[in-house]
Coordinates of N, CA and C and ligand atoms in Angstrom, one line a residue:
M1 N 51.9 -90.9 -62.1 CA 52.7 -89.6 -62.1 C 51.8 -88.5 -61.6
T2 N 52.5 -87.5 -61.0 CA 51.7 -86.4 -60.5 C 51.8 -85.2 -61.5
T3 N 51.0 -84.2 -61.2 CA 51.0 -83.0 -62.0 C 52.4 -82.4 -62.1
A4 N 52.6 -81.8 -63.3 CA 53.9 -81.2 -63.6 C 55.1 -82.1 -63.4
S5 N 54.9 -83.4 -63.7 CA 56.0 -84.4 -63.5 C 56.7 -84.6 -64.9
V6 N 56.2 -84.1 -65.9 CA 56.9 -84.3 -67.2 C 57.7 -83.1 -67.6
H7 N 59.0 -83.3 -67.9 CA 59.8 -82.1 -68.3 C 60.9 -82.5 -69.2
G8 N 61.3 -81.5 -70.0 CA 62.5 -81.8 -70.9 C 62.2 -82.8 -72.0
L9 N 61.0 -82.9 -72.5 CA 60.7 -83.9 -73.6 C 60.5 -83.2 -74.9
F10 N 60.9 -83.8 -75.9 CA 60.8 -83.3 -77.3 C 59.9 -84.2 -78.1
L11 N 58.7 -83.8 -78.4 CA 57.7 -84.6 -79.1 C 57.3 -84.1 -80.4
S12 N 57.3 -84.9 -81.5 CA 57.0 -84.4 -82.8 C 55.7 -85.2 -83.3
F13 N 55.0 -84.5 -84.2 CA 53.8 -85.0 -84.8 C 54.0 -85.0 -86.3
E14 N 53.6 -86.1 -86.9 CA 53.9 -86.3 -88.3 C 52.7 -87.0 -89.0
G15 N 52.7 -86.8 -90.3 CA 51.7 -87.5 -91.1 C 51.5 -86.8 -92.4
I16 N 50.8 -87.4 -93.4 CA 50.6 -86.7 -94.7 C 49.5 -85.6 -94.5
D17 N 49.5 -84.7 -95.4 CA 48.5 -83.6 -95.3 C 47.1 -84.2 -95.3
G18 N 46.2 -83.8 -94.4 CA 44.9 -84.3 -94.3 C 44.7 -85.4 -93.3
A19 N 45.8 -85.7 -92.5 CA 45.8 -86.7 -91.5 C 45.0 -86.3 -90.3
G20 N 44.8 -85.0 -90.1 CA 44.1 -84.5 -88.9 C 45.0 -84.1 -87.8
K21 N 46.3 -84.0 -88.1 CA 47.3 -83.7 -87.1 C 47.1 -82.5 -86.2
S22 N 46.6 -81.4 -86.9 CA 46.5 -80.2 -86.1 C 45.4 -80.3 -85.0
T23 N 44.3 -80.9 -85.3 CA 43.2 -81.1 -84.3 C 43.8 -81.9 -83.1
H24 N 44.6 -82.9 -83.4 CA 45.1 -83.8 -82.4 C 46.3 -83.1 -81.6
L25 N 47.0 -82.2 -82.2 CA 48.0 -81.4 -81.5 C 47.3 -80.6 -80.4
D26 N 46.1 -80.1 -80.7 CA 45.3 -79.3 -79.7 C 45.0 -80.2 -78.5
A27 N 44.6 -81.4 -78.8 CA 44.2 -82.3 -77.7 C 45.5 -82.7 -76.9
A28 N 46.6 -82.9 -77.6 CA 47.8 -83.3 -76.9 C 48.3 -82.1 -76.0
E29 N 48.2 -80.9 -76.6 CA 48.6 -79.8 -75.8 C 47.8 -79.6 -74.5
S30 N 46.5 -79.7 -74.6 CA 45.7 -79.6 -73.4 C 46.0 -80.6 -72.4
W31 N 46.2 -81.9 -72.9 CA 46.6 -83.0 -72.0 C 47.9 -82.7 -71.3
L32 N 48.9 -82.3 -72.1 CA 50.2 -82.1 -71.5 C 50.3 -80.9 -70.6
R33 N 49.4 -79.9 -70.8 CA 49.4 -78.8 -69.9 C 49.1 -79.2 -68.4
V34 N 48.4 -80.3 -68.3 CA 48.1 -80.8 -66.9 C 49.3 -81.5 -66.3
H35 N 50.2 -82.0 -67.2 CA 51.2 -82.9 -66.7 C 52.6 -82.2 -66.7
A36 N 52.7 -81.0 -67.3 CA 54.0 -80.3 -67.4 C 53.9 -78.9 -67.0
A37 N 55.0 -78.4 -66.4 CA 55.0 -77.0 -65.9 C 55.0 -76.0 -67.1
E38 N 55.6 -76.4 -68.2 CA 55.7 -75.5 -69.4 C 55.6 -76.4 -70.7
V39 N 54.7 -76.0 -71.6 CA 54.6 -76.7 -72.9 C 54.8 -75.6 -73.9
V40 N 55.8 -75.9 -74.8 CA 56.1 -75.0 -76.0 C 55.5 -75.7 -77.2
R41 N 54.5 -75.1 -77.8 CA 54.0 -75.7 -79.1 C 54.6 -74.9 -80.3
T42 N 55.2 -75.6 -81.2 CA 55.8 -75.0 -82.3 C 55.6 -75.8 -83.6
R43 N 56.2 -75.4 -84.7 CA 56.0 -76.1 -86.0 C 57.2 -76.0 -86.9
E44 N 57.2 -76.9 -87.9 CA 58.3 -76.8 -88.9 C 57.6 -77.0 -90.3
P45 N 58.2 -76.3 -91.4 CA 59.2 -75.3 -91.2 C 58.6 -74.1 -90.4
G46 N 59.3 -73.5 -89.5 CA 58.8 -72.4 -88.8 C 59.3 -72.4 -87.4
G47 N 58.6 -71.6 -86.5 CA 58.9 -71.6 -85.1 C 59.7 -70.4 -84.6
T48 N 60.4 -69.7 -85.6 CA 61.1 -68.5 -85.2 C 60.8 -67.5 -86.4
P49 N 61.1 -66.2 -86.2 CA 60.8 -65.3 -87.3 C 61.5 -65.7 -88.6
L50 N 62.8 -66.0 -88.5 CA 63.6 -66.4 -89.7 C 63.0 -67.7 -90.3
A51 N 62.7 -68.7 -89.5 CA 62.2 -69.9 -90.0 C 60.8 -69.8 -90.6
E52 N 60.0 -68.9 -90.0 CA 58.6 -68.6 -90.6 C 58.8 -68.0 -92.0
A53 N 59.8 -67.1 -92.1 CA 60.0 -66.5 -93.4 C 60.4 -67.5 -94.5
L54 N 61.2 -68.5 -94.0 CA 61.6 -69.6 -95.0 C 60.4 -70.4 -95.3
R55 N 59.6 -70.7 -94.3 CA 58.4 -71.5 -94.5 C 57.5 -70.9 -95.7
A56 N 57.3 -69.6 -95.6 CA 56.5 -69.0 -96.7 C 57.1 -69.2 -98.1
L57 N 58.4 -69.2 -98.2 CA 59.1 -69.5 -99.5 C 58.9 -71.0 -99.8
V58 N 59.1 -71.9 -98.9 CA 59.1 -73.3 -99.2 C 57.7 -73.7 -99.6
L59 N 56.7 -73.1 -99.0 CA 55.3 -73.5 -99.3 C 54.7 -72.9 -100.6
H60 N 55.3 -71.8 -101.0 CA 54.6 -71.1 -102.1 C 55.5 -70.7 -103.3
E61 N 56.9 -70.8 -103.2 CA 57.7 -70.5 -104.4 C 58.2 -71.7 -105.1
P62 N 58.2 -71.7 -106.4 CA 58.7 -72.9 -107.1 C 60.2 -73.0 -106.9
M63 N 60.6 -74.3 -106.7 CA 62.1 -74.5 -106.4 C 62.3 -76.0 -106.6
D64 N 63.6 -76.4 -106.7 CA 63.9 -77.8 -106.9 C 64.0 -78.5 -105.5
A65 N 64.2 -79.8 -105.5 CA 64.2 -80.5 -104.2 C 65.4 -80.3 -103.3
L66 N 66.5 -80.0 -104.0 CA 67.7 -79.6 -103.2 C 67.5 -78.3 -102.5
T67 N 67.0 -77.3 -103.2 CA 66.7 -76.0 -102.6 C 65.7 -76.1 -101.4
E68 N 64.7 -76.9 -101.7 CA 63.7 -77.2 -100.7 C 64.3 -77.8 -99.4
S69 N 65.2 -78.8 -99.6 CA 65.8 -79.5 -98.5 C 66.7 -78.5 -97.7
L70 N 67.5 -77.7 -98.5 CA 68.4 -76.8 -97.8 C 67.6 -75.7 -97.0
L71 N 66.5 -75.3 -97.6 CA 65.7 -74.3 -96.8 C 65.0 -74.9 -95.6
V72 N 64.5 -76.1 -95.7 CA 63.9 -76.7 -94.5 C 65.0 -76.9 -93.4
F73 N 66.2 -77.3 -93.8 CA 67.2 -77.6 -92.8 C 67.8 -76.2 -92.3
A74 N 67.8 -75.2 -93.1 CA 68.2 -73.9 -92.6 C 67.2 -73.4 -91.5
A75 N 65.9 -73.6 -91.9 CA 64.9 -73.2 -90.9 C 65.0 -74.0 -89.6
R76 N 65.3 -75.3 -89.8 CA 65.4 -76.2 -88.6 C 66.6 -75.8 -87.7
R77 N 67.7 -75.4 -88.3 CA 68.9 -75.0 -87.6 C 68.5 -73.8 -86.7
D78 N 67.8 -72.8 -87.2 CA 67.5 -71.6 -86.5 C 66.5 -72.0 -85.4
H79 N 65.5 -72.8 -85.7 CA 64.5 -73.2 -84.8 C 65.1 -74.0 -83.6
L80 N 66.0 -74.9 -83.9 CA 66.7 -75.6 -82.8 C 67.5 -74.7 -81.9
R81 N 68.3 -73.8 -82.5 CA 69.1 -72.9 -81.7 C 68.3 -71.9 -80.9
R82 N 67.3 -71.4 -81.5 CA 66.6 -70.2 -80.8 C 65.4 -70.6 -80.1
C83 N 64.8 -71.8 -80.4 CA 63.5 -72.1 -79.7 C 63.6 -73.5 -79.0
I84 N 63.9 -74.5 -79.7 CA 63.8 -75.9 -79.2 C 64.8 -76.2 -78.1
E85 N 66.1 -76.0 -78.4 CA 67.1 -76.3 -77.4 C 67.0 -75.5 -76.1
P86 N 66.7 -74.1 -76.2 CA 66.5 -73.4 -75.0 C 65.3 -73.9 -74.2
A87 N 64.3 -74.2 -74.9 CA 63.0 -74.7 -74.2 C 63.3 -76.0 -73.5
L88 N 64.0 -76.9 -74.1 CA 64.4 -78.2 -73.5 C 65.3 -78.0 -72.3
A89 N 66.2 -77.0 -72.4 CA 67.1 -76.7 -71.3 C 66.4 -76.1 -70.1
R90 N 65.3 -75.4 -70.4 CA 64.5 -74.9 -69.2 C 63.6 -76.0 -68.6
G91 N 63.5 -77.1 -69.3 CA 62.7 -78.2 -68.7 C 61.3 -78.3 -69.4
A92 N 61.1 -77.5 -70.4 CA 59.8 -77.5 -71.1 C 59.5 -78.8 -71.9
V93 N 58.3 -79.1 -72.1 CA 57.9 -80.1 -73.1 C 57.7 -79.4 -74.4
V94 N 58.4 -79.8 -75.4 CA 58.3 -79.2 -76.7 C 57.4 -80.1 -77.6
L95 N 56.3 -79.5 -78.1 CA 55.4 -80.1 -79.0 C 55.6 -79.6 -80.4
C96 N 56.1 -80.3 -81.3 CA 56.5 -79.8 -82.6 C 55.7 -80.4 -83.7
D97 N 55.0 -79.6 -84.5 CA 54.2 -80.0 -85.6 C 55.1 -80.2 -86.8
R98 N 55.6 -81.4 -87.0 CA 56.6 -81.9 -88.0 C 58.0 -81.6 -87.5
F99 N 58.9 -82.5 -88.0 CA 60.3 -82.3 -87.8 C 61.0 -83.0 -88.9
T100 N 62.2 -83.5 -88.7 CA 63.0 -84.1 -89.8 C 62.4 -85.3 -90.5
D101 N 61.6 -86.0 -89.8 CA 60.9 -87.2 -90.5 C 60.1 -86.7 -91.7
A102 N 59.6 -85.4 -91.6 CA 58.8 -84.9 -92.7 C 59.8 -84.6 -93.9
T103 N 61.0 -84.2 -93.6 CA 62.0 -84.0 -94.7 C 62.3 -85.3 -95.5
F104 N 62.5 -86.4 -94.7 CA 62.7 -87.7 -95.3 C 61.5 -88.2 -96.1
A105 N 60.3 -87.8 -95.5 CA 59.1 -88.3 -96.2 C 58.7 -87.5 -97.4
Y106 N 58.8 -86.1 -97.3 CA 58.4 -85.2 -98.4 C 59.5 -85.0 -99.5
Q107 N 60.7 -84.6 -99.0 CA 61.7 -84.4 -100.0 C 62.3 -85.8 -100.4
G108 N 62.6 -86.6 -99.4 CA 63.2 -87.9 -99.8 C 62.2 -88.8 -100.5
G109 N 61.0 -89.0 -99.9 CA 60.0 -89.9 -100.5 C 59.2 -89.2 -101.6
G110 N 58.5 -88.2 -101.3 CA 57.7 -87.5 -102.3 C 58.4 -87.0 -103.5
R111 N 59.5 -86.3 -103.2 CA 60.3 -85.7 -104.4 C 61.4 -86.6 -104.9
G112 N 61.6 -87.7 -104.2 CA 62.7 -88.6 -104.6 C 64.1 -88.1 -104.4
F113 N 64.3 -87.2 -103.5 CA 65.6 -86.6 -103.3 C 66.5 -87.6 -102.5
D114 N 67.8 -87.4 -102.8 CA 68.8 -88.3 -102.2 C 68.8 -88.4 -100.7
R115 N 68.5 -89.5 -100.1 CA 68.4 -89.6 -98.7 C 69.8 -89.5 -98.0
D116 N 70.8 -89.9 -98.7 CA 72.2 -89.8 -98.1 C 72.5 -88.3 -97.8
V117 N 72.1 -87.5 -98.8 CA 72.4 -86.0 -98.6 C 71.5 -85.5 -97.4
L118 N 70.3 -86.0 -97.3 CA 69.4 -85.6 -96.2 C 70.0 -86.0 -94.9
S119 N 70.6 -87.2 -94.8 CA 71.2 -87.8 -93.6 C 72.4 -86.9 -93.2
R120 N 73.2 -86.5 -94.2 CA 74.3 -85.6 -93.8 C 73.9 -84.3 -93.3
L121 N 72.8 -83.7 -93.9 CA 72.3 -82.4 -93.4 C 71.7 -82.6 -92.0
E122 N 71.1 -83.7 -91.8 CA 70.5 -84.0 -90.5 C 71.6 -84.1 -89.4
D123 N 72.7 -84.7 -89.7 CA 73.8 -84.8 -88.8 C 74.4 -83.4 -88.5
W124 N 74.6 -82.6 -89.6 CA 75.2 -81.3 -89.4 C 74.3 -80.4 -88.5
V125 N 73.0 -80.4 -88.9 CA 72.1 -79.4 -88.3 C 71.7 -79.9 -86.9
Q126 N 71.5 -81.2 -86.6 CA 70.9 -81.6 -85.4 C 72.0 -82.1 -84.4
Q127 N 73.2 -82.4 -84.8 CA 74.2 -82.8 -83.8 C 73.7 -83.9 -82.9
G128 N 72.9 -84.8 -83.5 CA 72.4 -86.0 -82.7 C 71.0 -85.7 -82.0
R129 N 70.5 -84.5 -82.0 CA 69.2 -84.2 -81.4 C 68.1 -84.8 -82.3
Q130 N 67.3 -85.6 -81.6 CA 66.1 -86.2 -82.2 C 64.9 -86.0 -81.3
P131 N 63.7 -86.1 -81.8 CA 62.6 -86.1 -80.8 C 62.6 -87.3 -79.9
D132 N 62.1 -87.2 -78.7 CA 62.1 -88.4 -77.8 C 61.0 -89.3 -78.3
R133 N 59.9 -88.8 -78.7 CA 58.8 -89.6 -79.3 C 58.2 -88.9 -80.5
T134 N 57.8 -89.6 -81.5 CA 57.2 -89.1 -82.7 C 55.9 -89.8 -82.9
F135 N 54.8 -89.0 -82.9 CA 53.4 -89.6 -83.1 C 53.1 -89.4 -84.6
W136 N 53.0 -90.6 -85.2 CA 52.8 -90.6 -86.7 C 51.3 -91.0 -87.0
F137 N 50.6 -90.0 -87.5 CA 49.2 -90.2 -87.9 C 49.2 -90.7 -89.3
D138 N 49.0 -92.0 -89.4 CA 49.1 -92.8 -90.6 C 47.7 -93.1 -91.2
L139 N 47.5 -92.9 -92.5 CA 46.3 -93.2 -93.1 C 46.5 -93.3 -94.6
P140 N 45.6 -94.0 -95.4 CA 45.7 -94.1 -96.8 C 45.6 -92.7 -97.5
P141 N 46.4 -92.4 -98.5 CA 46.3 -91.1 -99.1 C 44.9 -90.8 -99.7
A142 N 44.2 -91.8 -100.1 CA 42.9 -91.5 -100.7 C 41.9 -90.9 -99.6
V143 N 42.1 -91.4 -98.4 CA 41.2 -90.9 -97.3 C 41.7 -89.4 -96.9
A144 N 43.0 -89.2 -96.9 CA 43.5 -87.9 -96.6 C 43.1 -86.9 -97.7
A145 N 43.1 -87.3 -98.9 CA 42.7 -86.4 -100.1 C 41.3 -86.0 -99.9
A146 N 40.4 -86.9 -99.5 CA 39.0 -86.6 -99.3 C 38.8 -85.5 -98.2
R147 N 39.6 -85.7 -97.2 CA 39.5 -84.7 -96.1 C 40.1 -83.3 -96.5
R148 N 41.2 -83.4 -97.3 CA 41.8 -82.1 -97.8 C 40.9 -81.3 -98.7
A149 N 40.0 -82.1 -99.5 CA 39.1 -81.4 -100.5 C 38.2 -80.4 -99.8
A150 N 37.9 -80.7 -98.5 CA 37.0 -79.8 -97.8 C 37.7 -78.6 -97.2
A151 N 39.0 -78.6 -97.3 CA 39.8 -77.5 -96.6 C 40.1 -76.4 -97.5
R152 N 41.0 -75.5 -97.0 CA 41.4 -74.2 -97.8 C 42.2 -74.5 -99.0
A153 N 42.6 -73.4 -99.7 CA 43.3 -73.5 -101.0 C 44.7 -74.2 -100.7
P154 N 45.0 -75.2 -101.5 CA 46.2 -76.0 -101.3 C 47.5 -75.3 -101.5
D155 N 48.6 -75.6 -100.7 CA 49.9 -75.1 -101.0 C 50.7 -76.0 -102.0
R156 N 52.0 -75.8 -102.1 CA 52.8 -76.6 -103.1 C 52.8 -78.1 -102.8
F157 N 52.5 -78.5 -101.5 CA 52.5 -79.9 -101.2 C 51.1 -80.5 -101.2
E158 N 50.2 -79.7 -100.7 CA 48.8 -80.2 -100.6 C 48.2 -80.4 -102.0
S159 N 48.8 -79.7 -103.0 CA 48.2 -79.9 -104.4 C 48.8 -81.1 -105.1
Q160 N 49.7 -81.8 -104.5 CA 50.3 -83.0 -105.2 C 49.3 -84.1 -105.3
D161 N 49.6 -85.1 -106.3 CA 48.6 -86.2 -106.5 C 48.8 -87.3 -105.5
E162 N 47.9 -88.3 -105.7 CA 47.9 -89.4 -104.7 C 49.2 -90.2 -104.7
A163 N 49.8 -90.3 -105.9 CA 51.1 -91.1 -106.0 C 52.2 -90.4 -105.1
F164 N 52.2 -89.1 -105.1 CA 53.2 -88.3 -104.3 C 53.0 -88.7 -102.8
F165 N 51.7 -88.7 -102.4 CA 51.4 -89.0 -101.0 C 51.6 -90.4 -100.6
E166 N 51.5 -91.3 -101.6 CA 51.9 -92.7 -101.4 C 53.4 -92.8 -101.1
R167 N 54.2 -92.0 -101.8 CA 55.7 -92.0 -101.6 C 56.0 -91.4 -100.2
V168 N 55.3 -90.3 -99.9 CA 55.5 -89.7 -98.6 C 55.2 -90.7 -97.5
R169 N 54.1 -91.4 -97.6 CA 53.7 -92.3 -96.6 C 54.7 -93.4 -96.4
A170 N 55.2 -93.9 -97.6 CA 56.3 -94.9 -97.6 C 57.6 -94.3 -96.9
G171 N 57.8 -93.1 -97.1 CA 59.0 -92.4 -96.5 C 58.8 -92.4 -95.0
Y172 N 57.6 -92.1 -94.5 CA 57.4 -92.2 -93.0 C 57.5 -93.6 -92.5
A173 N 57.0 -94.6 -93.3 CA 57.1 -96.0 -92.8 C 58.5 -96.4 -92.7
A174 N 59.4 -96.0 -93.6 CA 60.8 -96.3 -93.6 C 61.5 -95.7 -92.4
R175 N 61.2 -94.5 -92.1 CA 61.8 -93.8 -90.9 C 61.3 -94.5 -89.6
A176 N 60.0 -94.9 -89.6 CA 59.5 -95.6 -88.4 C 60.1 -96.9 -88.2
A177 N 60.4 -97.7 -89.3 CA 61.0 -99.0 -89.2 C 62.4 -98.9 -88.7
A178 N 63.1 -97.7 -89.1 CA 64.5 -97.6 -88.7 C 64.6 -97.1 -87.2
D179 N 63.6 -96.7 -86.6 CA 63.6 -96.2 -85.2 C 62.3 -96.5 -84.5
P180 N 62.0 -97.8 -84.3 CA 60.7 -98.2 -83.8 C 60.5 -97.7 -82.3
G181 N 61.6 -97.5 -81.6 CA 61.4 -97.1 -80.2 C 60.9 -95.7 -80.1
R182 N 61.2 -94.9 -81.1 CA 60.8 -93.5 -81.1 C 59.4 -93.3 -81.6
F183 N 59.0 -94.0 -82.6 CA 57.8 -93.8 -83.3 C 56.6 -94.5 -82.6
V184 N 55.5 -93.8 -82.6 CA 54.2 -94.3 -82.2 C 53.3 -94.2 -83.4
R185 N 52.8 -95.3 -84.0 CA 51.9 -95.2 -85.2 C 50.5 -95.1 -84.7
L186 N 49.7 -94.1 -85.2 CA 48.3 -94.0 -84.8 C 47.5 -94.2 -86.1
D187 N 46.4 -95.0 -86.0 CA 45.6 -95.2 -87.2 C 44.7 -94.0 -87.4
A188 N 45.1 -93.1 -88.3 CA 44.4 -91.8 -88.4 C 43.2 -91.9 -89.4
A189 N 43.0 -93.1 -89.9 CA 41.8 -93.3 -90.8 C 40.5 -93.4 -90.0
Q190 N 40.6 -93.7 -88.7 CA 39.5 -93.7 -87.8 C 38.9 -92.3 -87.6
D191 N 37.7 -92.3 -86.9 CA 37.1 -90.9 -86.7 C 37.9 -90.2 -85.6
T192 N 37.6 -88.9 -85.6 CA 38.5 -88.0 -84.7 C 38.5 -88.5 -83.3
G193 N 37.3 -88.9 -82.7 CA 37.3 -89.3 -81.3 C 38.1 -90.5 -81.1
A194 N 38.1 -91.5 -82.0 CA 38.9 -92.7 -81.8 C 40.4 -92.4 -81.9
V195 N 40.7 -91.5 -82.8 CA 42.2 -91.2 -83.0 C 42.7 -90.5 -81.7
R196 N 41.8 -89.6 -81.2 CA 42.2 -88.9 -79.9 C 42.4 -89.9 -78.8
E197 N 41.5 -90.9 -78.7 CA 41.7 -91.9 -77.7 C 43.0 -92.6 -77.8
Q198 N 43.4 -93.0 -79.0 CA 44.7 -93.7 -79.3 C 45.8 -92.7 -78.8
L199 N 45.7 -91.5 -79.2 CA 46.8 -90.5 -78.9 C 46.9 -90.3 -77.4
L200 N 45.8 -90.1 -76.7 CA 45.9 -89.9 -75.2 C 46.4 -91.1 -74.5
A201 N 46.0 -92.3 -75.0 CA 46.5 -93.5 -74.4 C 48.0 -93.6 -74.6
A202 N 48.5 -93.2 -75.8 CA 49.9 -93.3 -76.0 C 50.7 -92.3 -75.1
L203 N 50.1 -91.1 -75.0 CA 50.7 -90.1 -74.1 C 50.8 -90.6 -72.6
Q204 N 49.7 -91.2 -72.2 CA 49.6 -91.8 -70.8 C 50.7 -92.9 -70.7
A205 N 50.8 -93.7 -71.7 CA 51.8 -94.8 -71.6 C 53.2 -94.2 -71.5
M206 N 53.4 -93.2 -72.3 CA 54.7 -92.5 -72.3 C 55.0 -92.0 -70.9
V207 N 54.1 -91.3 -70.3 CA 54.3 -90.7 -69.0 C 54.5 -91.7 -67.9
D208 N 53.7 -92.8 -68.0 CA 53.8 -93.9 -67.1 C 55.2 -94.5 -67.2
G209 N 55.7 -94.6 -68.4 CA 57.0 -95.2 -68.7 C 58.1 -94.3 -68.1
L210 N 57.9 -93.0 -68.1 CA 58.9 -92.1 -67.5 C 59.0 -92.2 -66.0
G211 N 57.8 -92.6 -65.4 CA 57.8 -92.8 -64.0 C 58.6 -94.0 -63.5
R212 N 58.9 -94.9 -64.5 CA 59.6 -96.2 -64.1 C 61.1 -96.1 -64.5
A213 N 61.4 -95.2 -65.5 CA 62.7 -95.2 -66.0 C 63.2 -93.8 -66.3
E214 N 64.4 -93.6 -66.8 CA 64.9 -92.3 -67.2 C 64.1 -91.9 -68.5
P215 N 64.1 -90.6 -68.8 CA 63.5 -90.2 -70.1 C 64.1 -91.0 -71.2
P216 N 63.2 -91.2 -72.3 CA 63.6 -92.1 -73.4 C 65.0 -91.9 -73.9
R217 N 65.5 -90.7 -74.0 CA 66.9 -90.5 -74.5 C 67.3 -89.1 -74.1
Ligands
TYD18 P1 51.6 -78.5 -92.5 O1 52.5 -79.0 -91.4 O2 50.6 -79.5 -93.1 O3 50.9 -77.2 -92.0 P2 49.4 -76.7 -92.3 O4 48.6 -77.6 -91.4 O5 49.4 -75.3 -91.8 O6 49.2 -76.9 -93.8 O7 52.4 -77.9 -93.8 C1 53.7 -77.9 -93.9 C2 54.0 -78.5 -95.3 O8 55.5 -78.5 -95.4 C3 53.6 -79.9 -95.4 O9 52.9 -80.1 -96.6 C4 54.8 -80.7 -95.5 C5 55.9 -79.8 -95.8 N1 57.2 -80.1 -95.2 C6 58.2 -80.6 -96.0 O10 58.0 -80.8 -97.3 N2 59.5 -80.8 -95.5 C7 59.7 -80.6 -94.2 O11 60.8 -80.9 -93.7 C8 58.7 -80.1 -93.4 C9 58.9 -79.9 -91.9 C10 57.4 -79.9 -93.9

């Protein structure tokens, strides 16, 4: 594939807190800037002024799991309409730090909230829109906890115990099993350089695949 040959792709990055996702998003962004005319990097909850305001509430205000779910889907609705869909329509590659798999993992898995309700909200809000590829940084919660211990003050999710993150991890595993063509699982327990190599190889394989066929969906 030649330079600027990747367009109109929606990529999401997922994993439990402490997986090292942010560092690897930087690497993916740099790599993609060589291959795409426009890269839009964004995050959830967030990505628009309204969604960023909702993010601050979700991360720091006490609330139950239904309220949490409604707020992340409200933020997602605004993010899709005002940022993601217009970017994809322009032909940009959208690099999103978390998307709906995080809702199934954190609210569905971690909080034990009803996944059927989440599926209905997903249908209403997304109207069939899903990431083309999801890079899942998977690692044991104990390893992630050790990494988080060295980081900044925890938010409402980062302060949860290991059992919570075991359920979040299981939530991601269930979503990956349900849509194996979309998910790329990366072994995030390895050191940063090794994880970056896995990621860049997966991106290269994705781009090579686009050269042979239509975009994944
Ligand atoms: P995170 O993406 O880890 O950002 P940072 O690196 O700045 O801490 O933080 C977002 C938190 O929000 C994370 O703990 C997971 C949580 N979250 C949900 O609970 N549900 C969701 O649908 C999304 C998108 C995130």
